[in-house]
mmCIF file of C-alpha atoms in Angstrom:
data_model
loop_
_atom_site.group_PDB
_atom_site.id
_atom_site.type_symbol
_atom_site.label_atom_id
_atom_site.label_comp_id
_atom_site.label_asym_id
_atom_site.label_seq_id
_atom_site.Cartn_x
_atom_site.Cartn_y
_atom_site.Cartn_z
ATOM 1 C CA GLU F 1 10.351 51.295 33.064
ATOM 2 C CA LYS F 2 8.344 48.792 32.850
ATOM 3 C CA ALA F 3 7.172 50.018 30.005
ATOM 4 C CA VAL F 4 10.646 49.511 28.654
ATOM 5 C CA ASN F 5 10.886 46.392 29.901
ATOM 6 C CA LEU F 6 7.105 45.192 27.944
ATOM 7 C CA LYS F 7 8.736 46.882 25.125
ATOM 8 C CA LYS F 8 12.092 44.961 24.932
ATOM 9 C CA ASP F 9 9.982 41.605 25.591
ATOM 10 C CA LEU F 10 7.926 42.459 22.748
ATOM 11 C CA ALA F 11 11.234 42.855 20.882
ATOM 12 C CA GLU F 12 12.665 39.865 22.223
ATOM 13 C CA MET F 13 9.282 37.746 21.252
ATOM 14 C CA GLN F 14 9.240 39.283 17.296
ATOM 15 C CA GLU F 15 12.946 38.716 17.357
ATOM 16 C CA TRP F 16 12.279 34.555 18.529
ATOM 17 C CA MET F 17 9.240 34.665 15.898
ATOM 18 C CA THR F 18 11.632 35.846 12.994
ATOM 19 C CA GLN F 19 14.087 33.225 14.319
ATOM 20 C CA ALA F 20 11.287 30.566 14.094
ATOM 21 C CA GLU F 21 9.925 31.360 11.003
ATOM 22 C CA GLU F 22 13.409 31.275 8.772
ATOM 23 C CA GLU F 23 14.415 28.182 10.781
ATOM 24 C CA TYR F 24 11.251 25.761 10.754
ATOM 25 C CA LEU F 25 9.259 27.531 7.428
ATOM 26 C CA GLU F 26 11.509 29.015 4.951
ATOM 27 C CA LYS F 27 14.448 25.908 4.615
ATOM 28 C CA ASP F 28 14.097 23.961 1.714
ATOM 29 C CA PHE F 29 13.771 20.570 2.457
ATOM 30 C CA GLU F 30 14.340 17.235 0.412
ATOM 31 C CA TYR F 31 13.630 14.299 1.336
ATOM 32 C CA LYS F 32 15.460 11.680 -0.135
ATOM 33 C CA SER F 33 15.246 8.897 2.476
ATOM 34 C CA PRO F 34 12.523 8.215 5.136
ATOM 35 C CA GLU F 35 15.675 8.830 7.401
ATOM 36 C CA GLU F 36 15.415 12.404 6.220
ATOM 37 C CA LEU F 37 11.727 12.587 5.807
ATOM 38 C CA GLU F 38 11.404 10.734 9.310
ATOM 39 C CA ASN F 39 13.622 13.311 11.369
ATOM 40 C CA ALA F 40 11.894 16.104 9.120
ATOM 41 C CA VAL F 41 8.593 14.961 11.048
ATOM 42 C CA GLU F 42 9.994 14.810 14.774
ATOM 43 C CA GLU F 43 11.659 17.757 13.728
ATOM 44 C CA MET F 44 8.551 19.976 13.010
ATOM 45 C CA LYS F 45 6.591 17.959 15.986
ATOM 46 C CA ARG F 46 9.649 19.895 18.354
ATOM 47 C CA ALA F 47 8.422 23.336 16.575
ATOM 48 C CA LYS F 48 4.990 23.177 16.967
ATOM 49 C CA GLU F 49 5.212 22.342 20.896
ATOM 50 C CA ASP F 50 8.368 25.096 20.885
ATOM 51 C CA VAL F 51 5.772 27.194 19.551
ATOM 52 C CA LEU F 52 3.182 26.526 21.293
ATOM 53 C CA GLN F 53 4.683 26.468 24.677
ATOM 54 C CA LYS F 54 4.882 30.462 24.197
ATOM 55 C CA GLU F 55 1.903 30.705 24.445
ATOM 56 C CA VAL F 56 1.782 31.191 28.092
ATOM 57 C CA ARG F 57 4.091 33.865 27.700
ATOM 58 C CA VAL F 58 2.347 35.895 25.146
ATOM 59 C CA LYS F 59 -0.394 36.110 27.214
ATOM 60 C CA ILE F 60 1.117 37.453 29.751
ATOM 61 C CA LEU F 61 2.987 39.707 28.145
ATOM 62 C CA LYS F 62 -0.626 40.869 26.179
ATOM 63 C CA ASP F 63 -2.163 40.768 29.997
ATOM 64 C CA ASN F 64 0.581 43.245 31.559
ATOM 65 C CA ILE F 65 0.667 45.768 28.219
ATOM 66 C CA LYS F 66 -3.253 46.023 28.686
ATOM 67 C CA MET F 67 -2.612 46.774 32.678
ATOM 68 C CA LEU F 68 -0.208 49.463 31.903
ATOM 69 C CA ALA F 69 -2.702 50.742 29.218
ATOM 70 C CA THR F 70 -5.783 51.014 31.288
ATOM 71 C CA LYS F 71 -3.175 52.711 33.930
ATOM 72 C CA VAL F 72 -0.539 54.584 32.301
ATOM 73 C CA PRO F 73 -2.621 55.068 29.025
ATOM 74 C CA SER F 74 0.226 57.409 27.451
ATOM 75 C CA SER F 75 2.857 54.955 28.147
ATOM 76 C CA GLY F 76 0.461 52.004 26.455
ATOM 77 C CA GLN F 77 -0.812 52.793 24.111
ATOM 78 C CA ASP F 78 2.365 52.309 21.610
ATOM 79 C CA LEU F 79 3.042 48.936 23.449
ATOM 80 C CA VAL F 80 -0.513 48.013 23.014
ATOM 81 C CA THR F 81 -0.037 48.726 18.949
ATOM 82 C CA GLU F 82 3.280 46.974 18.679
ATOM 83 C CA LEU F 83 1.261 43.753 20.910
ATOM 84 C CA ASN F 84 -1.415 43.510 18.518
ATOM 85 C CA VAL F 85 1.584 42.982 15.476
ATOM 86 C CA VAL F 86 3.524 40.762 17.725
ATOM 87 C CA LEU F 87 -0.227 38.833 18.219
ATOM 88 C CA GLU F 88 -1.089 38.453 14.624
ATOM 89 C CA ASN F 89 2.642 37.338 13.676
ATOM 90 C CA TYR F 90 2.738 35.144 16.775
ATOM 91 C CA GLN F 91 -0.724 33.268 15.407
ATOM 92 C CA LEU F 92 0.074 33.279 11.883
ATOM 93 C CA LEU F 93 3.146 31.650 13.152
ATOM 94 C CA CYS F 94 1.068 29.115 14.975
ATOM 95 C CA ASN F 95 -1.458 28.250 11.458
ATOM 96 C CA ARG F 96 1.684 27.819 9.691
ATOM 97 C CA ILE F 97 3.970 25.513 11.802
ATOM 98 C CA ARG F 98 0.754 23.078 12.585
ATOM 99 C CA GLY F 99 -0.304 23.481 8.881
ATOM 100 C CA LYS F 100 3.243 22.180 8.096
ATOM 101 C CA CYS F 101 3.280 19.671 10.779
ATOM 102 C CA HIS F 102 0.114 18.592 9.448
ATOM 103 C CA THR F 103 1.579 18.023 5.950
ATOM 104 C CA LEU F 104 4.848 16.218 6.986
ATOM 105 C CA GLU F 105 2.839 13.282 9.142
ATOM 106 C CA GLU F 106 0.206 13.373 6.289
ATOM 107 C CA VAL F 107 3.250 12.307 3.967
ATOM 108 C CA TRP F 108 5.328 9.982 6.424
ATOM 109 C CA SER F 109 1.439 8.413 7.129
ATOM 110 C CA CYS F 110 1.841 7.793 3.364
ATOM 111 C CA TRP F 111 4.108 6.402 2.899
ATOM 112 C CA ILE F 112 4.155 3.908 5.524
ATOM 113 C CA GLU F 113 0.626 2.759 4.404
ATOM 114 C CA LEU F 114 2.889 2.569 0.291
ATOM 115 C CA LEU F 115 5.372 0.132 2.354
ATOM 116 C CA GLN F 116 2.240 -1.874 4.082
ATOM 117 C CA TYR F 117 0.440 -2.723 0.551
ATOM 118 C CA LEU F 118 3.772 -3.573 -0.899
ATOM 119 C CA ASP F 119 4.216 -5.969 1.420
ATOM 120 C CA LEU F 120 0.981 -7.820 1.070
ATOM 121 C CA GLU F 121 1.137 -7.787 -2.385
ATOM 122 C CA THR F 122 4.729 -9.288 -2.501
ATOM 123 C CA ALA F 123 3.357 -11.888 -0.011
ATOM 124 C CA TRP F 124 0.664 -12.476 -2.572
ATOM 125 C CA LEU F 125 3.500 -12.439 -5.509
ATOM 126 C CA ASN F 126 5.302 -15.330 -3.651
ATOM 127 C CA ASN F 127 1.896 -17.174 -2.975
ATOM 128 C CA LEU F 128 1.605 -16.793 -7.006
ATOM 129 C CA GLU F 129 4.999 -17.776 -7.518
ATOM 130 C CA GLU F 130 4.864 -21.163 -5.105
ATOM 131 C CA LYS F 131 1.409 -21.897 -6.759
ATOM 132 C CA VAL F 132 2.733 -21.892 -10.946
ATOM 133 C CA GLN F 133 5.890 -23.534 -9.316
ATOM 134 C CA MET F 134 3.529 -26.247 -7.990
ATOM 135 C CA THR F 135 2.126 -26.954 -11.476
ATOM 136 C CA GLY F 136 5.923 -27.783 -13.121
ATOM 137 C CA ASN F 137 5.849 -31.051 -11.564
ATOM 138 C CA LEU F 138 2.352 -32.944 -11.371
ATOM 139 C CA PRO F 139 1.533 -36.237 -11.487
ATOM 140 C CA ASP F 140 -0.327 -36.763 -14.306
ATOM 141 C CA LYS F 141 -3.936 -37.900 -12.880
ATOM 142 C CA LEU F 142 -6.921 -36.099 -13.444
ATOM 143 C CA ASP F 143 -7.680 -34.814 -9.907
ATOM 144 C CA ALA F 144 -3.887 -33.749 -9.884
ATOM 145 C CA VAL F 145 -4.084 -31.618 -12.003
ATOM 146 C CA ASN F 146 -7.501 -30.139 -11.579
ATOM 147 C CA ASP F 147 -6.763 -29.396 -7.667
ATOM 148 C CA ALA F 148 -3.893 -27.175 -9.218
ATOM 149 C CA LEU F 149 -5.666 -25.630 -11.812
ATOM 150 C CA GLU F 150 -8.403 -24.468 -9.018
ATOM 151 C CA SER F 151 -5.699 -23.288 -6.429
ATOM 152 C CA LEU F 152 -3.891 -21.673 -8.899
ATOM 153 C CA GLU F 153 -7.124 -19.945 -10.675
ATOM 154 C CA SER F 154 -8.230 -19.242 -7.117
ATOM 155 C CA VAL F 155 -4.631 -16.969 -6.212
ATOM 156 C CA LEU F 156 -5.402 -15.260 -9.514
ATOM 157 C CA ARG F 157 -8.593 -13.845 -8.006
ATOM 158 C CA HIS F 158 -6.671 -11.352 -6.188
ATOM 159 C CA PRO F 159 -8.403 -8.544 -5.960
ATOM 160 C CA ALA F 160 -6.388 -5.305 -7.804
ATOM 161 C CA ASP F 161 -7.610 -2.934 -5.190
ATOM 162 C CA ASN F 162 -3.848 -3.161 -3.508
ATOM 163 C CA ARG F 163 -2.244 -2.134 -6.836
ATOM 164 C CA THR F 164 -4.738 0.815 -7.130
ATOM 165 C CA GLN F 165 -3.069 2.080 -3.763
ATOM 166 C CA ILE F 166 0.004 0.814 -4.538
ATOM 167 C CA ARG F 167 -0.013 3.171 -7.528
ATOM 168 C CA GLU F 168 -1.733 6.529 -5.996
ATOM 169 C CA LEU F 169 0.227 6.324 -3.357
ATOM 170 C CA GLY F 170 3.449 6.067 -5.128
ATOM 171 C CA GLN F 171 2.551 8.760 -7.658
ATOM 172 C CA THR F 172 1.046 10.953 -4.742
ATOM 173 C CA LEU F 173 4.923 10.786 -3.264
ATOM 174 C CA ILE F 174 6.662 10.955 -6.497
ATOM 175 C CA ASP F 175 4.486 14.478 -7.624
ATOM 176 C CA GLY F 176 5.873 16.086 -4.530
ATOM 177 C CA GLY F 177 9.208 15.481 -5.086
ATOM 178 C CA ILE F 178 9.011 12.984 -1.825
ATOM 179 C CA LEU F 179 11.791 9.792 -1.734
ATOM 180 C CA ASP F 180 10.447 9.907 -5.883
ATOM 181 C CA ASP F 181 14.134 8.020 -6.427
ATOM 182 C CA ILE F 182 13.379 5.284 -3.922
ATOM 183 C CA ILE F 183 9.780 4.717 -4.833
ATOM 184 C CA SER F 184 10.146 4.857 -8.461
ATOM 185 C CA GLU F 185 13.173 2.216 -7.836
ATOM 186 C CA LYS F 186 10.813 0.146 -5.492
ATOM 187 C CA LEU F 187 7.235 0.539 -7.898
ATOM 188 C CA GLU F 188 9.775 -0.049 -11.020
ATOM 189 C CA ALA F 189 10.934 -3.432 -9.096
ATOM 190 C CA PHE F 190 7.239 -4.711 -7.597
ATOM 191 C CA ASN F 191 5.722 -4.040 -11.360
ATOM 192 C CA ALA F 192 8.038 -5.860 -13.486
ATOM 193 C CA ARG F 193 7.749 -9.114 -10.663
ATOM 194 C CA TYR F 194 4.097 -8.618 -11.030
ATOM 195 C CA GLU F 195 3.805 -8.760 -14.938
ATOM 196 C CA GLU F 196 6.440 -11.377 -15.609
ATOM 197 C CA LEU F 197 4.804 -13.906 -12.575
ATOM 198 C CA SER F 198 1.401 -12.927 -13.534
ATOM 199 C CA HIS F 199 1.785 -13.349 -17.108
ATOM 200 C CA LEU F 200 3.606 -16.863 -16.527
ATOM 201 C CA ALA F 201 0.671 -18.033 -13.905
ATOM 202 C CA VAL F 202 -1.774 -17.047 -16.619
ATOM 203 C CA SER F 203 0.217 -19.019 -19.239
ATOM 204 C CA ARG F 204 0.407 -21.756 -16.815
ATOM 205 C CA GLN F 205 -3.393 -21.697 -15.905
ATOM 206 C CA ILE F 206 -4.471 -21.823 -20.015
ATOM 207 C CA ALA F 207 -2.069 -25.139 -20.247
ATOM 208 C CA LEU F 208 -3.582 -26.363 -17.176
ATOM 209 C CA GLU F 209 -6.927 -26.203 -18.577
ATOM 210 C CA GLN F 210 -6.111 -27.688 -21.967
ATOM 211 C CA HIS F 211 -4.288 -30.291 -20.614
ATOM 212 C CA LEU F 212 -7.580 -30.988 -18.073
ATOM 213 C CA GLN F 213 -9.861 -31.013 -20.729
ATOM 214 C CA THR F 214 -7.913 -33.874 -22.969
ATOM 215 C CA MET F 215 -7.389 -35.677 -20.038
ATOM 216 C CA ARG F 216 -10.946 -35.432 -19.628
ATOM 217 C CA GLU F 217 -11.818 -36.048 -23.206
ATOM 218 C CA THR F 218 -9.593 -39.234 -23.279
ATOM 219 C CA ASP F 219 -11.190 -40.106 -19.696
ATOM 220 C CA HIS F 220 -13.982 -40.007 -21.170
ATOM 221 C CA MET F 221 -12.649 -41.977 -24.264
ATOM 222 C CA LEU F 222 -12.197 -44.829 -22.336
ATOM 223 C CA GLN F 223 -14.950 -45.393 -20.382
ATOM 224 C CA VAL F 224 -16.924 -45.955 -23.695
ATOM 225 C CA LEU F 225 -14.470 -48.335 -24.176
ATOM 226 C CA GLN F 226 -14.415 -50.243 -21.314
ATOM 227 C CA GLU F 227 -18.531 -50.202 -21.419
ATOM 228 C CA ASN F 228 -18.217 -51.281 -24.710
ATOM 229 C CA LEU F 229 -15.985 -54.224 -23.914
ATOM 230 C CA THR F 230 -17.716 -54.950 -20.835
ATOM 231 C CA ASP F 231 -20.804 -55.231 -22.958
ATOM 232 C CA LEU F 232 -19.280 -57.528 -25.834
ATOM 233 C CA ASP F 233 -17.632 -59.682 -22.768
ATOM 234 C CA ARG F 234 -21.496 -60.522 -21.503
ATOM 235 C CA GLN F 235 -22.627 -61.393 -24.939
ATOM 236 C CA LEU F 236 -19.857 -63.460 -25.530
ATOM 237 C CA THR F 237 -19.378 -65.298 -22.414
ATOM 238 C CA SER F 238 -23.613 -66.000 -22.902
ATOM 239 C CA TYR F 239 -22.774 -67.111 -26.275
ATOM 240 C CA LEU F 240 -20.622 -69.754 -24.437
ATOM 241 C CA THR F 241 -22.916 -70.298 -21.569
ATOM 242 C CA ASP F 242 -25.520 -71.548 -24.742
ATOM 243 C CA ARG F 243 -22.698 -73.685 -26.545
ATOM 244 C CA ILE F 244 -23.211 -72.064 -29.329
ATOM 245 C CA ASP F 245 -20.564 -72.716 -32.164
ATOM 246 C CA ALA F 246 -18.534 -69.545 -33.591
ATOM 247 C CA PHE F 247 -19.661 -70.073 -37.005
ATOM 248 C CA GLN F 248 -23.461 -69.661 -35.875
ATOM 249 C CA MET F 249 -22.297 -66.091 -34.386
ATOM 250 C CA PRO F 250 -22.741 -62.926 -35.529
ATOM 251 C CA GLN F 251 -19.715 -61.740 -37.896
ATOM 252 C CA GLU F 252 -18.965 -59.509 -35.129
ATOM 253 C CA ALA F 253 -18.881 -61.741 -32.380
ATOM 254 C CA GLN F 254 -16.786 -64.074 -34.408
#
């Protein structure tokens, strides 16, 4: 009777493993939304816990069969053979579910990381847009133009590492057919805005550099003229002080 019960337990265990494999490993999942992906991750975590909880039952079953095989070899030998098959299948099931759970967790982590990088770069684009807009209505003063140019150049020195991460993470998920429509849409919108703003910012930078150069040249010319006028004023004042008649002065002083 004990052998019959153990044989029944082995059959039930094998049936449960077959159902678990069908439910958790043989489904064709399509992750078209973050909610679907998140639900799949949570489901696979539960599956892993469910499978690992059966470890105690498997151990008890193993001990009982080995004890029976020791006491009644004729009845226990066939059960030991069946047990070995069940143990092998159970270990394989555990490994496969652990592997799939780890893969889904990595995919979810990849998606979250992509969102974080997109948030960082979007904040940078907002800052860049603000700096560009600030250069549109500057007072025509050397210091103001120079400060605006330096501020814009500082933002433009932003490293490209984050954009590289966005491209690689996005491509990894798209290649796996995971959230591909959503990610493609997000990347397309981000890249379009990046191209538009970066080109506008570089154009504004060049315009500011040219304007600054012109202002510096004009400022230099005015400074030279001011120095010449000062020298002339000093010379004329000297002539007046010495009461020199205009016709006695050099032609340029006249």
